[in-house]
PDB file of C-alpha atoms in Angstrom:
ATOM      1  CA  GLY A  84      -9.157  14.390 -15.818  1.00 47.00           C
ATOM      2  CA  LEU A  85      -8.039  17.966 -14.606  1.00 49.00           C
ATOM      3  CA  GLY A  86      -4.857  17.558 -16.646  1.00 47.00           C
ATOM      4  CA  ASP A  87      -6.615  16.808 -19.844  1.00 49.00           C
ATOM      5  CA  VAL A  88      -9.177  19.848 -19.279  1.00 51.00           C
ATOM      6  CA  GLY A  89      -6.241  22.189 -18.698  1.00 51.00           C
ATOM      7  CA  GLY A  90      -4.528  20.764 -21.819  1.00 55.00           C
ATOM      8  CA  ASN A  91      -0.898  20.614 -20.298  1.00 59.00           C
ATOM      9  CA  ILE A  92       1.206  18.286 -18.059  1.00 60.00           C
ATOM     10  CA  ALA A  93       1.561  21.244 -15.454  1.00 65.00           C
ATOM     11  CA  THR A  94      -2.016  21.031 -14.580  1.00 66.00           C
ATOM     12  CA  LEU A  95      -2.092  17.315 -14.431  1.00 60.00           C
ATOM     13  CA  LEU A  96       0.848  17.359 -12.025  1.00 61.00           C
ATOM     14  CA  VAL A  97      -0.943  19.907  -9.883  1.00 67.00           C
ATOM     15  CA  ALA A  98      -3.981  17.744 -10.051  1.00 65.00           C
ATOM     16  CA  ARG A  99      -2.143  14.519  -8.980  1.00 62.00           C
ATOM     17  CA  ALA A 100      -0.342  16.431  -6.246  1.00 64.00           C
ATOM     18  CA  ILE A 101      -3.465  17.501  -4.589  1.00 66.00           C
ATOM     19  CA  GLN A 102      -4.931  13.934  -5.037  1.00 63.00           C
ATOM     20  CA  GLY A 103      -1.780  12.523  -3.593  1.00 62.00           C
ATOM     21  CA  SER A 104      -1.982  14.901  -0.504  1.00 62.00           C
ATOM     22  CA  VAL A 105      -5.378  13.329   0.467  1.00 63.00           C
ATOM     23  CA  SER A 106      -5.036   9.869  -0.437  1.00 63.00           C
ATOM     24  CA  GLY A 107      -3.148   6.824   0.415  1.00 64.00           C
ATOM     25  CA  PRO A 108      -3.376   4.964   3.895  1.00 71.00           C
ATOM     26  CA  THR A 109      -2.884   8.067   6.073  1.00 74.00           C
ATOM     27  CA  TYR A 110      -6.364   8.503   7.580  1.00 78.00           C
ATOM     28  CA  MET A 111      -7.382   4.830   7.627  1.00 82.00           C
ATOM     29  CA  SER A 112      -4.148   3.919   9.392  1.00 85.00           C
ATOM     30  CA  THR A 113      -4.304   6.918  11.702  1.00 85.00           C
ATOM     31  CA  TYR A 114      -7.934   5.861  12.790  1.00 85.00           C
ATOM     32  CA  VAL A 115      -6.928   2.291  13.378  1.00 88.00           C
ATOM     33  CA  THR A 116      -3.754   3.297  15.386  1.00 87.00           C
ATOM     34  CA  ARG A 117      -6.134   5.579  17.761  1.00 85.00           C
ATOM     35  CA  THR A 118      -8.770   2.974  18.104  1.00 86.00           C
ATOM     36  CA  THR A 119      -7.065  -0.408  18.790  1.00 87.00           C
ATOM     37  CA  SER A 120      -4.589  -1.864  21.254  1.00 85.00           C
ATOM     38  CA  THR A 121      -1.121  -2.916  20.400  1.00 85.00           C
ATOM     39  CA  LYS A 122      -2.195  -6.439  20.447  1.00 85.00           C
ATOM     40  CA  LEU A 123      -5.163  -6.082  17.891  1.00 88.00           C
ATOM     41  CA  ARG A 124      -3.560  -3.323  15.895  1.00 90.00           C
ATOM     42  CA  SER A 125      -1.691  -5.592  13.372  1.00 90.00           C
ATOM     43  CA  HIS A 126      -4.826  -7.732  12.563  1.00 89.00           C
ATOM     44  CA  TYR A 127      -6.973  -4.399  11.891  1.00 90.00           C
ATOM     45  CA  MET A 128      -4.256  -3.016   9.745  1.00 91.00           C
ATOM     46  CA  GLN A 129      -4.905  -6.137   7.504  1.00 90.00           C
ATOM     47  CA  PHE A 130      -8.521  -4.782   6.997  1.00 90.00           C
ATOM     48  CA  ILE A 131      -6.989  -1.559   5.754  1.00 89.00           C
ATOM     49  CA  ALA A 132      -4.877  -3.557   3.146  1.00 89.00           C
ATOM     50  CA  LEU A 133      -8.184  -5.482   2.266  1.00 90.00           C
ATOM     51  CA  ALA A 134      -9.970  -2.092   1.451  1.00 88.00           C
ATOM     52  CA  ILE A 135      -6.965  -0.817  -0.620  1.00 87.00           C
ATOM     53  CA  GLY A 136      -6.823  -4.118  -2.640  1.00 89.00           C
ATOM     54  CA  LEU A 137     -10.609  -3.779  -3.288  1.00 90.00           C
ATOM     55  CA  GLY A 138     -10.012  -0.185  -4.713  1.00 88.00           C
ATOM     56  CA  TYR A 139      -7.044  -1.387  -6.736  1.00 87.00           C
ATOM     57  CA  GLY A 140      -9.152  -4.060  -8.036  1.00 90.00           C
ATOM     58  CA  PHE A 141     -12.475  -2.113  -8.905  1.00 90.00           C
ATOM     59  CA  GLY A 142     -10.466   0.877 -10.263  1.00 88.00           C
ATOM     60  CA  PRO A 143      -9.358  -0.657 -13.379  1.00 86.00           C
ATOM     61  CA  PHE A 144     -12.924  -2.345 -13.924  1.00 87.00           C
ATOM     62  CA  ASN A 145     -14.314   1.308 -13.552  1.00 87.00           C
ATOM     63  CA  GLY A 146     -11.797   2.565 -15.956  1.00 85.00           C
ATOM     64  CA  ALA A 147     -12.576  -0.124 -18.630  1.00 85.00           C
ATOM     65  CA  ALA A 148     -16.379   0.452 -18.223  1.00 87.00           C
ATOM     66  CA  LEU A 149     -15.906   4.309 -18.736  1.00 87.00           C
ATOM     67  CA  ILE A 150     -13.762   3.928 -21.861  1.00 84.00           C
ATOM     68  CA  GLY A 151     -16.387   1.492 -23.282  1.00 84.00           C
ATOM     69  CA  ILE A 152     -19.371   3.760 -22.379  1.00 87.00           C
ATOM     70  CA  CYS A 153     -17.588   6.870 -23.832  1.00 88.00           C
ATOM     71  CA  ASN A 154     -16.449   5.183 -27.010  1.00 85.00           C
ATOM     72  CA  ALA A 155     -20.008   3.797 -27.584  1.00 85.00           C
ATOM     73  CA  ALA A 156     -21.701   7.166 -26.931  1.00 86.00           C
ATOM     74  CA  ASN A 157     -19.100   9.068 -28.855  1.00 87.00           C
ATOM     75  CA  LEU A 158     -18.299  11.189 -25.645  1.00 85.00           C
ATOM     76  CA  ASP A 159     -15.146  12.847 -26.758  1.00 85.00           C
ATOM     77  CA  GLY A 160     -15.681  16.431 -25.544  1.00 82.00           C
ATOM     78  CA  LYS A 161     -13.040  18.504 -24.054  1.00 77.00           C
ATOM     79  CA  VAL A 162     -14.459  18.299 -20.462  1.00 79.00           C
ATOM     80  CA  PHE A 163     -15.913  14.826 -20.553  1.00 83.00           C
ATOM     81  CA  ASN A 164     -14.234  11.820 -22.657  1.00 84.00           C
ATOM     82  CA  ALA A 165     -12.642   8.531 -21.958  1.00 81.00           C
ATOM     83  CA  TYR A 166      -9.701  10.100 -20.400  1.00 77.00           C
ATOM     84  CA  THR A 167     -11.343  12.643 -18.089  1.00 81.00           C
ATOM     85  CA  SER A 168     -14.417  10.452 -17.081  1.00 84.00           C
ATOM     86  CA  PRO A 169     -12.230   8.644 -14.456  1.00 82.00           C
ATOM     87  CA  GLY A 170     -11.498  11.889 -12.725  1.00 79.00           C
ATOM     88  CA  TRP A 171     -15.280  12.897 -12.490  1.00 85.00           C
ATOM     89  CA  LEU A 172     -16.084   9.399 -11.077  1.00 86.00           C
ATOM     90  CA  TRP A 173     -13.378   9.969  -8.451  1.00 80.00           C
ATOM     91  CA  ALA A 174     -14.976  13.164  -7.561  1.00 83.00           C
ATOM     92  CA  PHE A 175     -18.197  11.548  -6.954  1.00 89.00           C
ATOM     93  CA  TYR A 176     -16.649   8.921  -4.944  1.00 87.00           C
ATOM     94  CA  PHE A 177     -14.656  11.365  -2.923  1.00 83.00           C
ATOM     95  CA  LEU A 178     -17.949  13.212  -2.238  1.00 90.00           C
ATOM     96  CA  ALA A 179     -19.800  10.096  -1.237  1.00 92.00           C
ATOM     97  CA  ALA A 180     -16.948   9.173   1.200  1.00 86.00           C
ATOM     98  CA  ALA A 181     -16.857  12.587   2.722  1.00 87.00           C
ATOM     99  CA  VAL A 182     -20.595  12.617   3.235  1.00 93.00           C
ATOM    100  CA  ALA A 183     -20.391   8.979   4.675  1.00 90.00           C
ATOM    101  CA  ILE A 184     -17.506   9.982   6.880  1.00 85.00           C
ATOM    102  CA  GLY A 185     -19.611  13.012   8.240  1.00 88.00           C
ATOM    103  CA  VAL A 186     -22.574  11.087   8.848  1.00 91.00           C
ATOM    104  CA  PHE A 187     -21.475   7.736  10.253  1.00 89.00           C
ATOM    105  CA  MET A 188     -17.871   8.124  11.476  1.00 84.00           C
ATOM    106  CA  ILE A 189     -17.511   8.199  15.319  1.00 83.00           C
ATOM    107  CA  GLU A 190     -14.368  10.188  16.191  1.00 80.00           C
ATOM    108  CA  PRO A 191     -12.278   8.352  18.780  1.00 78.00           C
ATOM    109  CA  PRO A 192     -11.590  10.149  22.096  1.00 75.00           C
ATOM    110  CA  ARG A 193      -8.388  12.096  21.918  1.00 70.00           C
ATOM    111  CA  PRO A 194      -5.691  11.372  24.550  1.00 62.00           C
ATOM    112  CA  ASP A 195      -5.150  13.687  27.595  1.00 60.00           C
ATOM    113  CA  LEU A 196      -1.970  15.359  26.309  1.00 56.00           C
ATOM    114  CA  ARG A 197      -1.326  16.847  29.890  1.00 57.00           C
ATOM    115  CA  VAL A 198      -1.579  13.245  31.534  1.00 54.00           C
ATOM    116  CA  HIS A 199       0.574  11.535  28.640  1.00 50.00           C
ATOM    117  CA  ARG A 200       3.267  14.382  28.587  1.00 52.00           C
ATOM    118  CA  GLN A 201       3.762  13.621  32.396  1.00 54.00           C
ATOM    119  CA  GLU A 202       3.932   9.896  31.977  1.00 53.00           C
ATOM    120  CA  SER A 203       5.844   9.619  28.790  1.00 50.00           C
ATOM    121  CA  THR A 204       9.615   9.178  29.157  1.00 54.00           C
ATOM    122  CA  GLU A 205      10.428   9.496  25.496  1.00 61.00           C
ATOM    123  CA  PRO A 206       8.202  11.459  23.250  1.00 80.00           C
ATOM    124  CA  VAL A 207       8.808   9.853  19.969  1.00 87.00           C
ATOM    125  CA  PRO A 208      11.500   6.934  19.637  1.00 89.00           C
ATOM    126  CA  TRP A 209      12.530   8.244  16.321  1.00 91.00           C
ATOM    127  CA  THR A 210      15.254   5.772  15.958  1.00 91.00           C
ATOM    128  CA  ARG A 211      12.934   2.894  16.016  1.00 92.00           C
ATOM    129  CA  VAL A 212      10.620   4.644  13.681  1.00 95.00           C
ATOM    130  CA  LEU A 213      13.116   5.670  11.246  1.00 95.00           C
ATOM    131  CA  CYS A 214      14.457   1.715  11.317  1.00 95.00           C
ATOM    132  CA  ALA A 215      10.807   0.720  10.394  1.00 96.00           C
ATOM    133  CA  TRP A 216      10.303   3.213   7.566  1.00 97.00           C
ATOM    134  CA  PRO A 217      12.689   1.555   5.000  1.00 97.00           C
ATOM    135  CA  ILE A 218      10.182  -1.514   5.102  1.00 97.00           C
ATOM    136  CA  VAL A 219       7.296   0.521   4.780  1.00 96.00           C
ATOM    137  CA  PHE A 220       8.948   2.190   1.723  1.00 96.00           C
ATOM    138  CA  ALA A 221       9.944  -1.081   0.201  1.00 97.00           C
ATOM    139  CA  VAL A 222       6.419  -2.563   0.076  1.00 97.00           C
ATOM    140  CA  PRO A 223       5.098   0.014  -2.451  1.00 94.00           C
ATOM    141  CA  LEU A 224       8.158  -0.360  -4.514  1.00 95.00           C
ATOM    142  CA  ASN A 225       6.874  -3.786  -5.403  1.00 97.00           C
ATOM    143  CA  ILE A 226       3.202  -2.606  -5.751  1.00 95.00           C
ATOM    144  CA  GLY A 227       3.724   0.598  -7.609  1.00 93.00           C
ATOM    145  CA  SER A 228       6.277  -1.062 -10.099  1.00 95.00           C
ATOM    146  CA  TRP A 229       3.983  -3.989 -10.478  1.00 96.00           C
ATOM    147  CA  ASP A 230       0.962  -1.936 -11.386  1.00 94.00           C
ATOM    148  CA  VAL A 231       2.796  -0.053 -14.189  1.00 94.00           C
ATOM    149  CA  HIS A 232       4.683  -3.195 -15.434  1.00 96.00           C
ATOM    150  CA  THR A 233       1.563  -5.212 -15.795  1.00 96.00           C
ATOM    151  CA  ALA A 234      -0.186  -2.283 -17.873  1.00 93.00           C
ATOM    152  CA  LEU A 235       3.081  -2.215 -20.134  1.00 94.00           C
ATOM    153  CA  LEU A 236       3.212  -6.117 -20.379  1.00 95.00           C
ATOM    154  CA  GLY A 237      -0.373  -6.360 -21.243  1.00 95.00           C
ATOM    155  CA  GLU A 238      -0.248  -3.702 -24.186  1.00 92.00           C
ATOM    156  CA  GLN A 239       3.379  -4.098 -25.383  1.00 92.00           C
ATOM    157  CA  LYS A 240       4.043  -7.960 -24.872  1.00 93.00           C
ATOM    158  CA  PHE A 241       0.786  -9.548 -24.851  1.00 95.00           C
ATOM    159  CA  GLY A 242      -0.941  -7.223 -27.556  1.00 94.00           C
ATOM    160  CA  TRP A 243      -4.030  -6.657 -25.454  1.00 94.00           C
ATOM    161  CA  SER A 244      -6.246  -3.522 -25.744  1.00 91.00           C
ATOM    162  CA  LEU A 245      -6.314  -1.075 -22.976  1.00 86.00           C
ATOM    163  CA  VAL A 246      -9.650  -2.367 -21.830  1.00 87.00           C
ATOM    164  CA  SER A 247      -8.300  -5.824 -21.765  1.00 92.00           C
ATOM    165  CA  THR A 248      -5.221  -4.946 -19.883  1.00 93.00           C
ATOM    166  CA  ALA A 249      -7.450  -3.145 -17.294  1.00 91.00           C
ATOM    167  CA  LEU A 250      -9.553  -6.231 -16.717  1.00 93.00           C
ATOM    168  CA  TYR A 251      -6.671  -8.261 -16.184  1.00 95.00           C
ATOM    169  CA  LEU A 252      -4.940  -5.838 -13.789  1.00 94.00           C
ATOM    170  CA  GLY A 253      -8.293  -5.355 -11.782  1.00 94.00           C
ATOM    171  CA  GLY A 254      -8.906  -9.214 -11.575  1.00 95.00           C
ATOM    172  CA  LEU A 255      -5.413  -9.922 -10.332  1.00 96.00           C
ATOM    173  CA  ASN A 256      -5.954  -7.096  -7.732  1.00 95.00           C
ATOM    174  CA  LEU A 257      -9.183  -8.730  -6.458  1.00 95.00           C
ATOM    175  CA  ILE A 258      -8.070 -12.431  -6.292  1.00 96.00           C
ATOM    176  CA  PRO A 259      -5.898 -12.136  -3.092  1.00 96.00           C
ATOM    177  CA  VAL A 260      -8.167  -9.648  -1.157  1.00 95.00           C
ATOM    178  CA  PRO A 261     -10.095 -12.482   0.971  1.00 95.00           C
ATOM    179  CA  THR A 262      -6.665 -13.606   2.397  1.00 95.00           C
ATOM    180  CA  ALA A 263      -6.556 -10.231   4.453  1.00 94.00           C
ATOM    181  CA  LEU A 264      -9.213 -11.955   6.527  1.00 94.00           C
ATOM    182  CA  LEU A 265      -6.912 -14.609   7.868  1.00 93.00           C
ATOM    183  CA  PRO A 266      -5.737 -14.012  11.525  1.00 92.00           C
ATOM    184  CA  VAL A 267      -2.149 -14.253  10.652  1.00 93.00           C
ATOM    185  CA  SER A 268      -1.139 -11.595  12.967  1.00 89.00           C
ATOM    186  CA  GLN A 269      -2.175 -13.635  15.836  1.00 88.00           C
ATOM    187  CA  TYR A 270       0.594 -16.051  15.303  1.00 92.00           C
ATOM    188  CA  LEU A 271       3.402 -13.684  14.195  1.00 93.00           C
ATOM    189  CA  SER A 272       5.071 -10.694  15.448  1.00 92.00           C
ATOM    190  CA  ASP A 273       5.397  -7.719  13.206  1.00 94.00           C
ATOM    191  CA  ARG A 274       9.135  -8.120  12.445  1.00 94.00           C
ATOM    192  CA  ARG A 275       8.628 -11.909  11.694  1.00 95.00           C
ATOM    193  CA  GLY A 276       5.371 -11.253   9.776  1.00 96.00           C
ATOM    194  CA  SER A 277       7.465  -8.502   7.657  1.00 96.00           C
ATOM    195  CA  VAL A 278      10.599 -10.760   6.899  1.00 97.00           C
ATOM    196  CA  ILE A 279       8.080 -13.789   5.912  1.00 97.00           C
ATOM    197  CA  ALA A 280       6.123 -11.315   3.601  1.00 97.00           C
ATOM    198  CA  PHE A 281       9.400 -10.169   1.750  1.00 98.00           C
ATOM    199  CA  VAL A 282      10.534 -13.796   1.352  1.00 98.00           C
ATOM    200  CA  SER A 283       7.197 -14.321  -0.211  1.00 98.00           C
ATOM    201  CA  PHE A 284       7.560 -11.305  -2.462  1.00 98.00           C
ATOM    202  CA  LEU A 285      11.167 -12.594  -3.447  1.00 97.00           C
ATOM    203  CA  ALA A 286       9.381 -16.194  -4.455  1.00 98.00           C
ATOM    204  CA  SER A 287       6.943 -14.346  -6.549  1.00 97.00           C
ATOM    205  CA  THR A 288       9.573 -13.097  -8.818  1.00 97.00           C
ATOM    206  CA  VAL A 289      10.203 -16.769 -10.104  1.00 97.00           C
ATOM    207  CA  PHE A 290       7.013 -16.102 -12.151  1.00 97.00           C
ATOM    208  CA  PHE A 291       8.077 -12.778 -13.689  1.00 96.00           C
ATOM    209  CA  TRP A 292      11.073 -13.736 -15.944  1.00 95.00           C
ATOM    210  CA  ASN A 293      10.502 -14.120 -19.666  1.00 93.00           C
ATOM    211  CA  TYR A 294      10.681 -17.924 -20.417  1.00 94.00           C
ATOM    212  CA  GLY A 295       9.723 -17.307 -24.072  1.00 93.00           C
ATOM    213  CA  LEU A 296       6.327 -18.782 -23.566  1.00 95.00           C
ATOM    214  CA  PRO A 297       3.186 -17.933 -25.821  1.00 96.00           C
ATOM    215  CA  THR A 298       0.957 -15.244 -24.720  1.00 95.00           C
ATOM    216  CA  ALA A 299      -1.618 -17.375 -22.909  1.00 96.00           C
ATOM    217  CA  PRO A 300       0.900 -19.344 -20.779  1.00 97.00           C
ATOM    218  CA  TRP A 301       2.933 -16.494 -20.210  1.00 96.00           C
ATOM    219  CA  ALA A 302      -0.158 -14.418 -18.780  1.00 97.00           C
ATOM    220  CA  THR A 303      -1.174 -17.214 -16.764  1.00 97.00           C
ATOM    221  CA  MET A 304       2.171 -17.692 -15.135  1.00 97.00           C
ATOM    222  CA  TYR A 305       2.633 -13.955 -14.638  1.00 97.00           C
ATOM    223  CA  GLY A 306      -0.840 -14.071 -13.102  1.00 97.00           C
ATOM    224  CA  ILE A 307       0.089 -16.632 -10.634  1.00 97.00           C
ATOM    225  CA  GLY A 308       3.143 -14.668  -9.592  1.00 97.00           C
ATOM    226  CA  SER A 309       1.179 -11.539  -9.333  1.00 97.00           C
ATOM    227  CA  VAL A 310      -1.452 -13.247  -6.920  1.00 97.00           C
ATOM    228  CA  LEU A 311       1.526 -14.297  -4.749  1.00 98.00           C
ATOM    229  CA  LEU A 312       3.017 -10.864  -4.862  1.00 97.00           C
ATOM    230  CA  LEU A 313      -0.252  -9.123  -3.885  1.00 97.00           C
ATOM    231  CA  THR A 314      -0.852 -11.508  -1.218  1.00 97.00           C
ATOM    232  CA  SER A 315       2.460 -10.885   0.243  1.00 97.00           C
ATOM    233  CA  ALA A 316       1.775  -7.142  -0.101  1.00 96.00           C
ATOM    234  CA  ILE A 317      -1.450  -7.377   2.129  1.00 96.00           C
ATOM    235  CA  PHE A 318       0.593  -8.730   5.025  1.00 96.00           C
ATOM    236  CA  ALA A 319       3.748  -6.682   4.403  1.00 96.00           C
ATOM    237  CA  LYS A 320       1.590  -3.445   4.701  1.00 94.00           C
ATOM    238  CA  SER A 321      -0.199  -4.412   7.758  1.00 94.00           C
ATOM    239  CA  PHE A 322       2.828  -5.660   9.650  1.00 95.00           C
ATOM    240  CA  SER A 323       5.143  -2.769   8.785  1.00 96.00           C
ATOM    241  CA  TRP A 324       2.300  -0.153   9.490  1.00 94.00           C
ATOM    242  CA  ALA A 325       1.483  -1.685  12.535  1.00 94.00           C
ATOM    243  CA  LEU A 326       5.238  -1.820  13.636  1.00 95.00           C
ATOM    244  CA  VAL A 327       5.359   1.912  13.084  1.00 95.00           C
ATOM    245  CA  SER A 328       2.077   2.802  14.838  1.00 93.00           C
ATOM    246  CA  LYS A 329       3.120   1.062  18.008  1.00 92.00           C
ATOM    247  CA  GLN A 330       6.269   2.948  18.597  1.00 91.00           C
ATOM    248  CA  PRO A 331       5.112   6.525  19.628  1.00 90.00           C
ATOM    249  CA  PRO A 332       3.065   7.404  22.810  1.00 87.00           C
ATOM    250  CA  PRO A 333      -0.769   8.119  22.080  1.00 84.00           C
ATOM    251  CA  GLU A 334      -0.219  11.934  21.790  1.00 82.00           C
ATOM    252  CA  HIS A 335       2.183  11.540  18.893  1.00 88.00           C
ATOM    253  CA  ARG A 336       0.644   8.736  17.064  1.00 88.00           C
ATOM    254  CA  THR A 337      -1.392  10.713  14.533  1.00 88.00           C
ATOM    255  CA  TYR A 338       1.615  12.673  13.376  1.00 90.00           C
ATOM    256  CA  VAL A 339       3.800   9.654  13.158  1.00 93.00           C
ATOM    257  CA  MET A 340       1.293   7.895  11.074  1.00 92.00           C
ATOM    258  CA  ALA A 341       0.786  10.863   8.862  1.00 89.00           C
ATOM    259  CA  CYS A 342       4.459  10.751   8.090  1.00 91.00           C
ATOM    260  CA  ASN A 343       4.067   6.907   7.411  1.00 93.00           C
ATOM    261  CA  GLY A 344       1.471   7.614   4.863  1.00 90.00           C
ATOM    262  CA  GLY A 345       3.917   9.977   3.191  1.00 89.00           C
ATOM    263  CA  VAL A 346       6.519   7.350   3.167  1.00 92.00           C
ATOM    264  CA  TYR A 347       4.520   4.789   1.603  1.00 92.00           C
ATOM    265  CA  MET A 348       3.274   7.076  -1.210  1.00 89.00           C
ATOM    266  CA  MET A 349       6.644   8.047  -1.936  1.00 90.00           C
ATOM    267  CA  GLY A 350       7.680   4.258  -2.386  1.00 92.00           C
ATOM    268  CA  ARG A 351       4.680   3.911  -4.601  1.00 90.00           C
ATOM    269  CA  GLY A 352       5.568   6.829  -6.662  1.00 89.00           C
ATOM    270  CA  VAL A 353       9.280   5.724  -7.156  1.00 93.00           C
ATOM    271  CA  GLY A 354       8.280   2.246  -7.896  1.00 93.00           C
ATOM    272  CA  ALA A 355       5.757   3.512 -10.656  1.00 92.00           C
ATOM    273  CA  VAL A 356       8.558   5.829 -12.201  1.00 91.00           C
ATOM    274  CA  VAL A 357      11.281   3.014 -12.103  1.00 94.00           C
ATOM    275  CA  ALA A 358       8.860   0.532 -13.814  1.00 94.00           C
ATOM    276  CA  GLY A 359       8.465   2.953 -16.868  1.00 91.00           C
ATOM    277  CA  TYR A 360      12.119   2.622 -17.509  1.00 93.00           C
ATOM    278  CA  LEU A 361      12.281  -1.218 -17.367  1.00 92.00           C
ATOM    279  CA  THR A 362      11.750  -3.576 -20.188  1.00 87.00           C
ATOM    280  CA  PRO A 363       8.674  -5.662 -19.442  1.00 85.00           C
ATOM    281  CA  GLY A 364       9.884  -9.138 -18.506  1.00 84.00           C
ATOM    282  CA  ASN A 365      13.435  -9.722 -17.089  1.00 93.00           C
ATOM    283  CA  ASP A 366      14.335  -6.284 -16.092  1.00 95.00           C
ATOM    284  CA  PHE A 367      11.351  -6.006 -13.852  1.00 96.00           C
ATOM    285  CA  ALA A 368      12.261  -9.433 -12.380  1.00 96.00           C
ATOM    286  CA  PHE A 369      15.802  -8.257 -11.819  1.00 96.00           C
ATOM    287  CA  PHE A 370      14.392  -5.045  -9.972  1.00 97.00           C
ATOM    288  CA  LEU A 371      12.130  -6.845  -7.551  1.00 97.00           C
ATOM    289  CA  VAL A 372      14.914  -9.387  -6.625  1.00 97.00           C
ATOM    290  CA  GLY A 373      17.043  -6.567  -5.839  1.00 97.00           C
ATOM    291  CA  VAL A 374      14.458  -4.630  -3.768  1.00 97.00           C
ATOM    292  CA  ASP A 375      13.189  -7.776  -1.786  1.00 98.00           C
ATOM    293  CA  ALA A 376      16.605  -9.402  -1.148  1.00 98.00           C
ATOM    294  CA  ALA A 377      17.886  -6.063   0.130  1.00 98.00           C
ATOM    295  CA  THR A 378      15.030  -5.488   2.473  1.00 98.00           C
ATOM    296  CA  ILE A 379      15.212  -9.014   3.778  1.00 98.00           C
ATOM    297  CA  LEU A 380      18.811  -8.496   4.740  1.00 98.00           C
ATOM    298  CA  TYR A 381      18.020  -5.134   6.102  1.00 97.00           C
ATOM    299  CA  ILE A 382      15.368  -6.646   8.463  1.00 97.00           C
ATOM    300  CA  VAL A 383      17.544  -9.206   9.559  1.00 96.00           C
ATOM    301  CA  ALA A 384      20.418  -6.703  10.321  1.00 96.00           C
ATOM    302  CA  MET A 385      18.032  -4.350  12.201  1.00 95.00           C
ATOM    303  CA  TRP A 386      16.228  -7.280  13.915  1.00 94.00           C
ATOM    304  CA  ARG A 387      16.822  -5.872  17.566  1.00 92.00           C
ATOM    305  CA  PHE A 388      15.807  -2.528  16.638  1.00 90.00           C
ATOM    306  CA  LEU A 389      12.396  -3.664  15.136  1.00 92.00           C
ATOM    307  CA  THR A 390      10.518  -4.283  18.517  1.00 88.00           C
ATOM    308  CA  VAL A 391       7.609  -2.637  19.920  1.00 80.00           C
ATOM    309  CA  PRO A 392       6.751  -1.212  23.371  1.00 71.00           C
ATOM    310  CA  ASP A 393       4.889  -3.328  25.921  1.00 63.00           C
ATOM    311  CA  GLU A 394       1.869  -1.229  26.986  1.00 49.00           C
ATOM    312  CA  SER A 395       1.324  -3.127  30.092  1.00 44.00           C
ATOM    313  CA  SER A 396       4.839  -2.069  31.437  1.00 41.00           C
ATOM    314  CA  HIS A 397       7.014   0.710  31.611  1.00 36.00           C
ATOM    315  CA  PRO A 398       7.460   2.644  28.443  1.00 43.00           C
ATOM    316  CA  GLY A 399      11.048   1.737  28.295  1.00 40.00           C
ATOM    317  CA  VAL A 400      10.294  -2.077  28.292  1.00 38.00           C
ATOM    318  CA  ARG A 401      10.010  -3.591  24.889  1.00 41.00           C
ATOM    319  CA  ARG A 402       9.061  -6.922  23.558  1.00 40.00           C
ATOM    320  CA  ALA A 403       9.503  -8.587  20.137  1.00 39.00           C
TER     321      ALA A 403
END
């Protein structure tokens, strides 16, 4: 919205940079990291993925509704039109969220830094954190590229309107959301859960190739693959974020998870940019096969480094 009001791309980029600096999973994942034990954290990270999935689902619905309202009411002014209206809606949502946080959020107790500094033998195990971040980065490469590719596919290949494409995109995002309630983390460690999620990512690419089908069957097949990809993303997010969050001692967790949010958002941005250069169909499938196969091989190669501290024992003792 701000970019259109300013009338130039520079204003848009500034607006997006401001939005990106305060969005993403940073604050939610930091809160979960500070309020849950190592044993429960992976499960609660699934709830963050659930909330993000709801946002990505309802976002396109909101956009489609605003376009319809603006067109019906002939709202095409410089400040408020079909393109700027989502920005004003975001502003309302952000204000409502800020009020809700201020009124209802309970700040968790901060760790006694003096005690933790005396007890901690390793401030931050950066080697293990850095080993986990490529996995965190690879997850949004799938999601960010899928978002852009789906929009391009709907408009360029299926011949749909912007509103129809938005409804398709939002619906696909919402279908997998209930799977985040499954207690998968109770049965899988973070590294095993991550590798299974990326195998599932890889399996979803079977549905993204261009088999020369008519629009309706193609859209149906692509939708099946999309649901599988987005379901995989829910668990890939929760396991990879939890893996990172369990590495540092309490006094450093907020900082590490803030960095983790930056890694995630960078992956999403790279995925979105790359998708814009890919021809809808086979090029996109090739890209995902490469990303997911490489990530699976990486997890296997780094297997012994992708462990987490055992909170019940000495900080140097680790378990799978």
